[in-house]
Amino acid sequence: MDFRIFTEPQQGATYDTLLIVAKATEDLGFDAFFRSDHYLRMGSVDGLPGPTDAWITLAGLARETKRIRLGTLMTAGTFRLPGVLAIQVAQVDQMSGGRIELGLGAGWFEEEHKAYGIPFPKEKIGRLEEQLEIVTGLWATEVGKTFDFHGTYYDLTESPALPKPAQARVPVLIGGHGATRTPRLAGRYADEFNMPFASIEDTERQFGRVRAAAEEAGRPAGALTYSNALVACVGKDDAEVARRAAAIGREVDDLKANGLAGSPAEVVEKIGRYAEAGAQRIYFQILDLDDLDHLELISSRVQSQLT
């Protein structure tokens, strides 16, 4: 099992803060640094100094890190045209030396679309399916040949399908709780399926659906990596757990029930239960980006026991 750090910069973070966390992620031995793709804060936080763009952030981090993989959970399909997204991701992959992964979702937060004048279409899953086919198709087209696509929502004619990523295949992540269409898309297009903020029971059920969908699409179920994203709140003792919970405006009991919270031993035990349900990778959602001691504790007392 490997471990990744997942951040929510729309809640309030500068690029410099994200760079500090990404470098700590690398120094502490985590596998990857991921971020959300949102333009509007959620909940009662002020969100200052304002949002940062996911792919501009990752481009900067690509040049300032050396080892960790970088990606999104999830890029909103409503924010970018698929052809433009394919160019952006390929360029950032080149800038990173082949360390980029694309998490792509349909987009769901209507308020941020209204706040920044971004169209919020009614039919999003159908658009997402076309986006996945276009982005992966552009990357897979041989140099010197062209790519055409004529769908319901997008139309591409004689695209040169350039530039190409540094990687032969940029890993594509799909995730979510949907019982039918989400597993079908993952089974066809995903290299990784991510189950966000879900119980062990719901995780096992959804992983089963995705494995079945992959086989129906003619792929081995084991061709995908299966992962969970869960909020982290780890402390050496009860007082430290409570302090960290208060800092992110959450209750300890809720965090223990729905995330990875408590002592290192408690968190290791719970991760083991997710592993029994099929999880091969964990994304620790870190909400207090100024608390680097939290990352160090997870690295030294949780990750060290499970890798």
CSV table of C-alpha atoms in Angstrom, one decimal:
chain,number,residue,atom,x,y,z
A,1,MET,CA,0.0,0.0,0.0
A,2,ASP,CA,1.2,3.5,-0.7
A,3,PHE,CA,0.2,6.8,0.8
A,4,ARG,CA,-0.5,10.2,-0.7
A,5,ILE,CA,-1.3,13.7,0.6
A,6,PHE,CA,-4.5,15.4,-0.7
A,7,THR,CA,-5.2,19.1,-0.1
A,8,GLU,CA,-8.2,21.4,-0.5
A,9,PRO,CA,-6.6,24.8,-1.4
A,10,GLN,CA,-10.0,26.4,-2.1
A,11,GLN,CA,-10.4,26.5,1.7
A,12,GLY,CA,-7.5,29.1,1.9
A,13,ALA,CA,-4.0,28.6,0.6
A,14,THR,CA,-1.4,30.4,-1.4
A,15,TYR,CA,0.9,28.7,-3.9
A,16,ASP,CA,3.8,29.2,-1.5
A,17,THR,CA,1.9,27.3,1.2
A,18,LEU,CA,1.2,24.5,-1.3
A,19,LEU,CA,4.8,24.4,-2.3
A,20,ILE,CA,5.9,24.0,1.3
A,21,VAL,CA,3.4,21.1,1.8
A,22,ALA,CA,4.4,19.4,-1.5
A,23,LYS,CA,8.1,19.6,-0.5
A,24,ALA,CA,7.3,18.1,2.9
A,25,THR,CA,5.3,15.4,1.1
A,26,GLU,CA,8.4,14.6,-0.9
A,27,ASP,CA,10.9,14.8,2.0
A,28,LEU,CA,8.7,12.6,4.3
A,29,GLY,CA,8.5,9.7,1.8
A,30,PHE,CA,4.9,10.0,0.7
A,31,ASP,CA,4.2,8.8,-2.8
A,32,ALA,CA,2.3,11.8,-4.2
A,33,PHE,CA,0.8,15.3,-3.7
A,34,PHE,CA,-2.7,15.8,-5.0
A,35,ARG,CA,-5.1,18.7,-4.8
A,36,SER,CA,-8.7,19.4,-5.4
A,37,ASP,CA,-10.0,21.5,-8.4
A,38,HIS,CA,-12.3,24.1,-6.9
A,39,TYR,CA,-12.7,27.9,-7.2
A,40,LEU,CA,-15.0,28.5,-4.2
A,41,ARG,CA,-14.6,27.8,-0.5
A,42,MET,CA,-16.9,25.4,1.3
A,43,GLY,CA,-18.3,25.8,4.8
A,44,SER,CA,-17.5,28.6,7.3
A,45,VAL,CA,-13.9,29.3,6.3
A,46,ASP,CA,-13.0,32.6,4.7
A,47,GLY,CA,-11.1,31.0,1.9
A,48,LEU,CA,-8.5,33.8,1.9
A,49,PRO,CA,-6.5,34.8,-0.1
A,50,GLY,CA,-8.7,33.2,-2.7
A,51,PRO,CA,-8.5,30.2,-5.0
A,52,THR,CA,-5.5,28.8,-6.9
A,53,ASP,CA,-5.9,27.0,-10.2
A,54,ALA,CA,-5.2,23.3,-10.0
A,55,TRP,CA,-3.2,23.0,-13.2
A,56,ILE,CA,-1.2,26.2,-12.8
A,57,THR,CA,-0.3,25.0,-9.3
A,58,LEU,CA,0.8,21.6,-10.6
A,59,ALA,CA,2.9,23.2,-13.3
A,60,GLY,CA,4.8,25.1,-10.7
A,61,LEU,CA,5.2,22.1,-8.4
A,62,ALA,CA,6.3,20.0,-11.4
A,63,ARG,CA,9.4,22.2,-11.7
A,64,GLU,CA,10.1,22.4,-7.9
A,65,THR,CA,9.8,18.8,-6.9
A,66,LYS,CA,11.8,15.8,-8.1
A,67,ARG,CA,10.2,12.5,-7.0
A,68,ILE,CA,6.6,12.7,-6.0
A,69,ARG,CA,3.7,12.2,-8.4
A,70,LEU,CA,1.3,15.0,-8.8
A,71,GLY,CA,-2.3,15.1,-9.7
A,72,THR,CA,-5.9,16.1,-9.1
A,73,LEU,CA,-8.8,14.7,-7.2
A,74,MET,CA,-10.7,15.6,-9.3
A,75,THR,CA,-10.4,18.0,-12.2
A,76,ALA,CA,-13.9,19.3,-12.9
A,77,GLY,CA,-15.0,18.4,-16.4
A,78,THR,CA,-17.1,21.6,-16.5
A,79,PHE,CA,-14.0,23.8,-16.1
A,80,ARG,CA,-12.1,22.9,-19.2
A,81,LEU,CA,-12.7,21.8,-22.8
A,82,PRO,CA,-11.3,18.3,-23.3
A,83,GLY,CA,-8.9,19.3,-26.1
A,84,VAL,CA,-7.4,22.1,-24.0
A,85,LEU,CA,-7.2,19.8,-20.9
A,86,ALA,CA,-5.3,17.2,-22.9
A,87,ILE,CA,-2.8,19.9,-23.9
A,88,GLN,CA,-2.5,21.2,-20.3
A,89,VAL,CA,-1.9,17.9,-18.7
A,90,ALA,CA,0.6,16.7,-21.4
A,91,GLN,CA,2.6,19.9,-21.0
A,92,VAL,CA,2.7,19.6,-17.2
A,93,ASP,CA,3.6,16.0,-17.5
A,94,GLN,CA,6.6,17.0,-19.7
A,95,MET,CA,7.5,19.7,-17.1
A,96,SER,CA,7.5,17.1,-14.4
A,97,GLY,CA,9.5,14.5,-16.2
A,98,GLY,CA,6.5,12.1,-16.4
A,99,ARG,CA,5.0,12.3,-12.9
A,100,ILE,CA,1.5,13.6,-13.6
A,101,GLU,CA,-1.8,11.8,-13.0
A,102,LEU,CA,-5.2,13.1,-14.1
A,103,GLY,CA,-8.2,12.6,-11.9
A,104,LEU,CA,-11.3,13.7,-13.9
A,105,GLY,CA,-14.8,14.1,-12.7
A,106,ALA,CA,-18.1,15.5,-13.9
A,107,GLY,CA,-18.1,18.6,-11.7
A,108,TRP,CA,-20.8,19.1,-9.1
A,109,PHE,CA,-20.5,22.4,-7.1
A,110,GLU,CA,-23.0,24.7,-8.9
A,111,GLU,CA,-22.3,27.7,-6.6
A,112,GLU,CA,-18.7,28.0,-7.8
A,113,HIS,CA,-19.8,28.0,-11.4
A,114,LYS,CA,-22.2,30.8,-10.7
A,115,ALA,CA,-19.6,32.7,-8.8
A,116,TYR,CA,-17.1,32.7,-11.7
A,117,GLY,CA,-19.4,32.6,-14.7
A,118,ILE,CA,-18.7,29.0,-15.7
A,119,PRO,CA,-21.6,27.2,-17.4
A,120,PHE,CA,-23.1,24.4,-15.4
A,121,PRO,CA,-24.7,22.0,-17.8
A,122,LYS,CA,-27.5,19.7,-16.8
A,123,GLU,CA,-26.1,16.6,-18.5
A,124,LYS,CA,-22.6,16.1,-17.0
A,125,ILE,CA,-22.0,12.4,-17.0
A,126,GLY,CA,-22.5,12.1,-20.8
A,127,ARG,CA,-20.1,15.0,-21.2
A,128,LEU,CA,-17.6,13.3,-18.9
A,129,GLU,CA,-17.7,10.2,-21.0
A,130,GLU,CA,-16.9,12.1,-24.1
A,131,GLN,CA,-14.2,14.0,-22.4
A,132,LEU,CA,-12.5,10.8,-21.2
A,133,GLU,CA,-12.6,9.4,-24.8
A,134,ILE,CA,-11.2,12.6,-26.3
A,135,VAL,CA,-8.4,13.2,-23.8
A,136,THR,CA,-7.2,9.6,-23.8
A,137,GLY,CA,-7.7,9.4,-27.6
A,138,LEU,CA,-5.6,12.5,-28.2
A,139,TRP,CA,-2.8,11.1,-26.2
A,140,ALA,CA,-2.9,7.7,-27.8
A,141,THR,CA,-2.9,9.0,-31.4
A,142,GLU,CA,0.4,8.3,-33.1
A,143,VAL,CA,2.6,11.3,-34.0
A,144,GLY,CA,1.9,12.3,-37.6
A,145,LYS,CA,-1.7,11.0,-37.5
A,146,THR,CA,-4.8,13.0,-36.7
A,147,PHE,CA,-7.7,12.4,-34.3
A,148,ASP,CA,-11.4,12.9,-35.0
A,149,PHE,CA,-14.3,12.7,-32.7
A,150,HIS,CA,-17.9,13.5,-33.4
A,151,GLY,CA,-20.1,13.3,-30.3
A,152,THR,CA,-23.2,14.8,-28.8
A,153,TYR,CA,-21.3,17.5,-26.9
A,154,TYR,CA,-17.9,17.8,-28.6
A,155,ASP,CA,-16.6,17.7,-32.2
A,156,LEU,CA,-13.0,17.5,-33.2
A,157,THR,CA,-11.8,17.3,-36.8
A,158,GLU,CA,-8.3,16.5,-37.9
A,159,SER,CA,-6.7,17.3,-34.6
A,160,PRO,CA,-2.9,16.9,-34.7
A,161,ALA,CA,-3.3,15.4,-31.2
A,162,LEU,CA,-0.2,17.3,-29.9
A,163,PRO,CA,1.6,17.7,-27.6
A,164,LYS,CA,2.3,14.2,-26.1
A,165,PRO,CA,2.8,13.6,-22.4
A,166,ALA,CA,6.2,12.4,-21.2
A,167,GLN,CA,4.7,9.2,-20.0
A,168,ALA,CA,3.5,6.5,-22.5
A,169,ARG,CA,0.2,6.6,-20.6
A,170,VAL,CA,-0.8,9.3,-18.1
A,171,PRO,CA,-2.7,7.5,-15.3
A,172,VAL,CA,-6.4,8.4,-15.3
A,173,LEU,CA,-8.4,8.4,-12.0
A,174,ILE,CA,-12.1,8.2,-11.8
A,175,GLY,CA,-14.0,8.1,-8.6
A,176,GLY,CA,-17.4,8.5,-6.9
A,177,HIS,CA,-20.3,6.8,-5.2
A,178,GLY,CA,-22.6,6.3,-8.3
A,179,ALA,CA,-23.8,2.7,-8.5
A,180,THR,CA,-24.1,2.4,-12.3
A,181,ARG,CA,-22.5,4.9,-14.6
A,182,THR,CA,-19.4,5.7,-12.4
A,183,PRO,CA,-18.3,2.0,-12.3
A,184,ARG,CA,-18.9,1.7,-16.1
A,185,LEU,CA,-16.7,4.7,-16.9
A,186,ALA,CA,-14.1,3.5,-14.5
A,187,GLY,CA,-14.1,0.0,-15.9
A,188,ARG,CA,-13.5,1.4,-19.4
A,189,TYR,CA,-11.2,4.3,-18.9
A,190,ALA,CA,-9.6,4.4,-15.4
A,191,ASP,CA,-6.2,3.3,-14.3
A,192,GLU,CA,-7.3,4.0,-10.7
A,193,PHE,CA,-10.7,4.1,-9.0
A,194,ASN,CA,-10.9,6.3,-6.0
A,195,MET,CA,-13.7,6.0,-3.4
A,196,PRO,CA,-13.9,9.3,-1.5
A,197,PHE,CA,-15.0,9.7,2.1
A,198,ALA,CA,-16.8,6.4,2.3
A,199,SER,CA,-17.3,3.7,4.9
A,200,ILE,CA,-15.5,0.4,4.7
A,201,GLU,CA,-18.7,-1.3,3.8
A,202,ASP,CA,-19.6,1.2,1.0
A,203,THR,CA,-16.0,1.0,-0.2
A,204,GLU,CA,-16.1,-2.8,-0.5
A,205,ARG,CA,-19.4,-2.7,-2.3
A,206,GLN,CA,-18.3,0.0,-4.8
A,207,PHE,CA,-14.9,-1.7,-5.5
A,208,GLY,CA,-16.9,-4.8,-6.4
A,209,ARG,CA,-19.0,-2.9,-8.9
A,210,VAL,CA,-15.9,-1.4,-10.5
A,211,ARG,CA,-14.2,-4.8,-10.7
A,212,ALA,CA,-17.2,-6.3,-12.4
A,213,ALA,CA,-17.5,-3.3,-14.8
A,214,ALA,CA,-13.8,-3.7,-15.8
A,215,GLU,CA,-14.3,-7.3,-16.6
A,216,GLU,CA,-17.4,-6.5,-18.6
A,217,ALA,CA,-15.3,-4.0,-20.6
A,218,GLY,CA,-12.8,-6.8,-21.3
A,219,ARG,CA,-10.2,-5.7,-18.8
A,220,PRO,CA,-8.8,-7.6,-15.8
A,221,ALA,CA,-10.3,-6.2,-12.6
A,222,GLY,CA,-6.7,-6.1,-11.3
A,223,ALA,CA,-5.7,-3.7,-14.1
A,224,LEU,CA,-7.0,-0.9,-11.9
A,225,THR,CA,-5.6,0.4,-8.6
A,226,TYR,CA,-8.3,0.8,-5.9
A,227,SER,CA,-7.9,3.7,-3.5
A,228,ASN,CA,-9.7,5.7,-0.7
A,229,ALA,CA,-9.5,9.4,0.1
A,230,LEU,CA,-10.2,10.1,3.8
A,231,VAL,CA,-9.8,13.1,6.1
A,232,ALA,CA,-6.8,12.7,8.5
A,233,CYS,CA,-6.6,13.8,12.1
A,234,VAL,CA,-3.8,11.9,13.9
A,235,GLY,CA,-2.3,12.8,17.2
A,236,LYS,CA,0.2,11.3,19.7
A,237,ASP,CA,-2.4,11.5,22.4
A,238,ASP,CA,-6.1,12.4,22.9
A,239,ALA,CA,-5.2,16.1,23.5
A,240,GLU,CA,-3.4,16.4,20.3
A,241,VAL,CA,-6.2,14.7,18.3
A,242,ALA,CA,-8.7,17.1,19.9
A,243,ARG,CA,-6.5,20.1,19.1
A,244,ARG,CA,-6.1,19.1,15.4
A,245,ALA,CA,-9.9,18.4,15.1
A,246,ALA,CA,-10.7,21.9,16.5
A,247,ALA,CA,-8.2,23.5,14.1
A,248,ILE,CA,-10.3,22.2,11.2
A,249,GLY,CA,-13.7,22.7,12.8
A,250,ARG,CA,-14.6,19.1,13.2
A,251,GLU,CA,-15.6,16.8,16.1
A,252,VAL,CA,-13.3,14.0,17.1
A,253,ASP,CA,-16.1,11.4,17.2
A,254,ASP,CA,-17.2,12.3,13.7
A,255,LEU,CA,-13.6,12.1,12.4
A,256,LYS,CA,-13.1,8.7,14.0
A,257,ALA,CA,-16.3,7.4,12.5
A,258,ASN,CA,-15.8,8.8,9.0
A,259,GLY,CA,-12.1,9.4,8.6
A,260,LEU,CA,-8.7,8.4,9.8
A,261,ALA,CA,-8.5,9.9,13.2
A,262,GLY,CA,-7.0,9.1,16.6
A,263,SER,CA,-3.7,7.7,17.7
A,264,PRO,CA,-1.3,6.2,15.1
A,265,ALA,CA,-2.2,2.8,16.3
A,266,GLU,CA,-5.9,3.5,15.8
A,267,VAL,CA,-5.3,4.8,12.3
A,268,VAL,CA,-3.1,1.9,11.3
A,269,GLU,CA,-5.8,-0.5,12.4
A,270,LYS,CA,-8.5,1.3,10.4
A,271,ILE,CA,-6.3,1.5,7.3
A,272,GLY,CA,-5.9,-2.3,7.6
A,273,ARG,CA,-9.6,-2.7,7.5
A,274,TYR,CA,-9.8,-0.6,4.3
A,275,ALA,CA,-7.0,-2.8,2.9
A,276,GLU,CA,-9.2,-5.9,3.7
A,277,ALA,CA,-12.0,-4.2,1.7
A,278,GLY,CA,-9.6,-3.9,-1.3
A,279,ALA,CA,-7.9,-0.5,-0.9
A,280,GLN,CA,-4.3,-0.4,-2.3
A,281,ARG,CA,-3.7,3.3,-1.8
A,282,ILE,CA,-4.8,5.9,0.7
A,283,TYR,CA,-5.1,9.7,0.2
A,284,PHE,CA,-4.8,11.5,3.5
A,285,GLN,CA,-7.0,14.6,3.2
A,286,ILE,CA,-5.0,17.3,5.1
A,287,LEU,CA,-7.1,20.4,5.9
A,288,ASP,CA,-4.7,22.3,8.1
A,289,LEU,CA,-1.8,23.1,5.7
A,290,ASP,CA,0.2,24.9,8.3
A,291,ASP,CA,0.6,21.9,10.6
A,292,LEU,CA,3.6,20.2,9.1
A,293,ASP,CA,4.1,18.3,12.3
A,294,HIS,CA,0.9,16.4,11.4
A,295,LEU,CA,2.5,15.1,8.2
A,296,GLU,CA,5.7,14.1,10.0
A,297,LEU,CA,3.6,12.1,12.6
A,298,ILE,CA,1.7,10.3,9.8
A,299,SER,CA,4.9,9.6,8.0
A,300,SER,CA,6.9,8.3,11.0
A,301,ARG,CA,4.1,6.5,13.0
A,302,VAL,CA,1.5,5.4,10.3
A,303,GLN,CA,3.2,5.2,6.9
A,304,SER,CA,6.3,3.5,8.4
A,305,GLN,CA,4.2,0.6,9.8
A,306,LEU,CA,2.4,-0.1,6.5
A,307,THR,CA,4.9,0.3,3.8
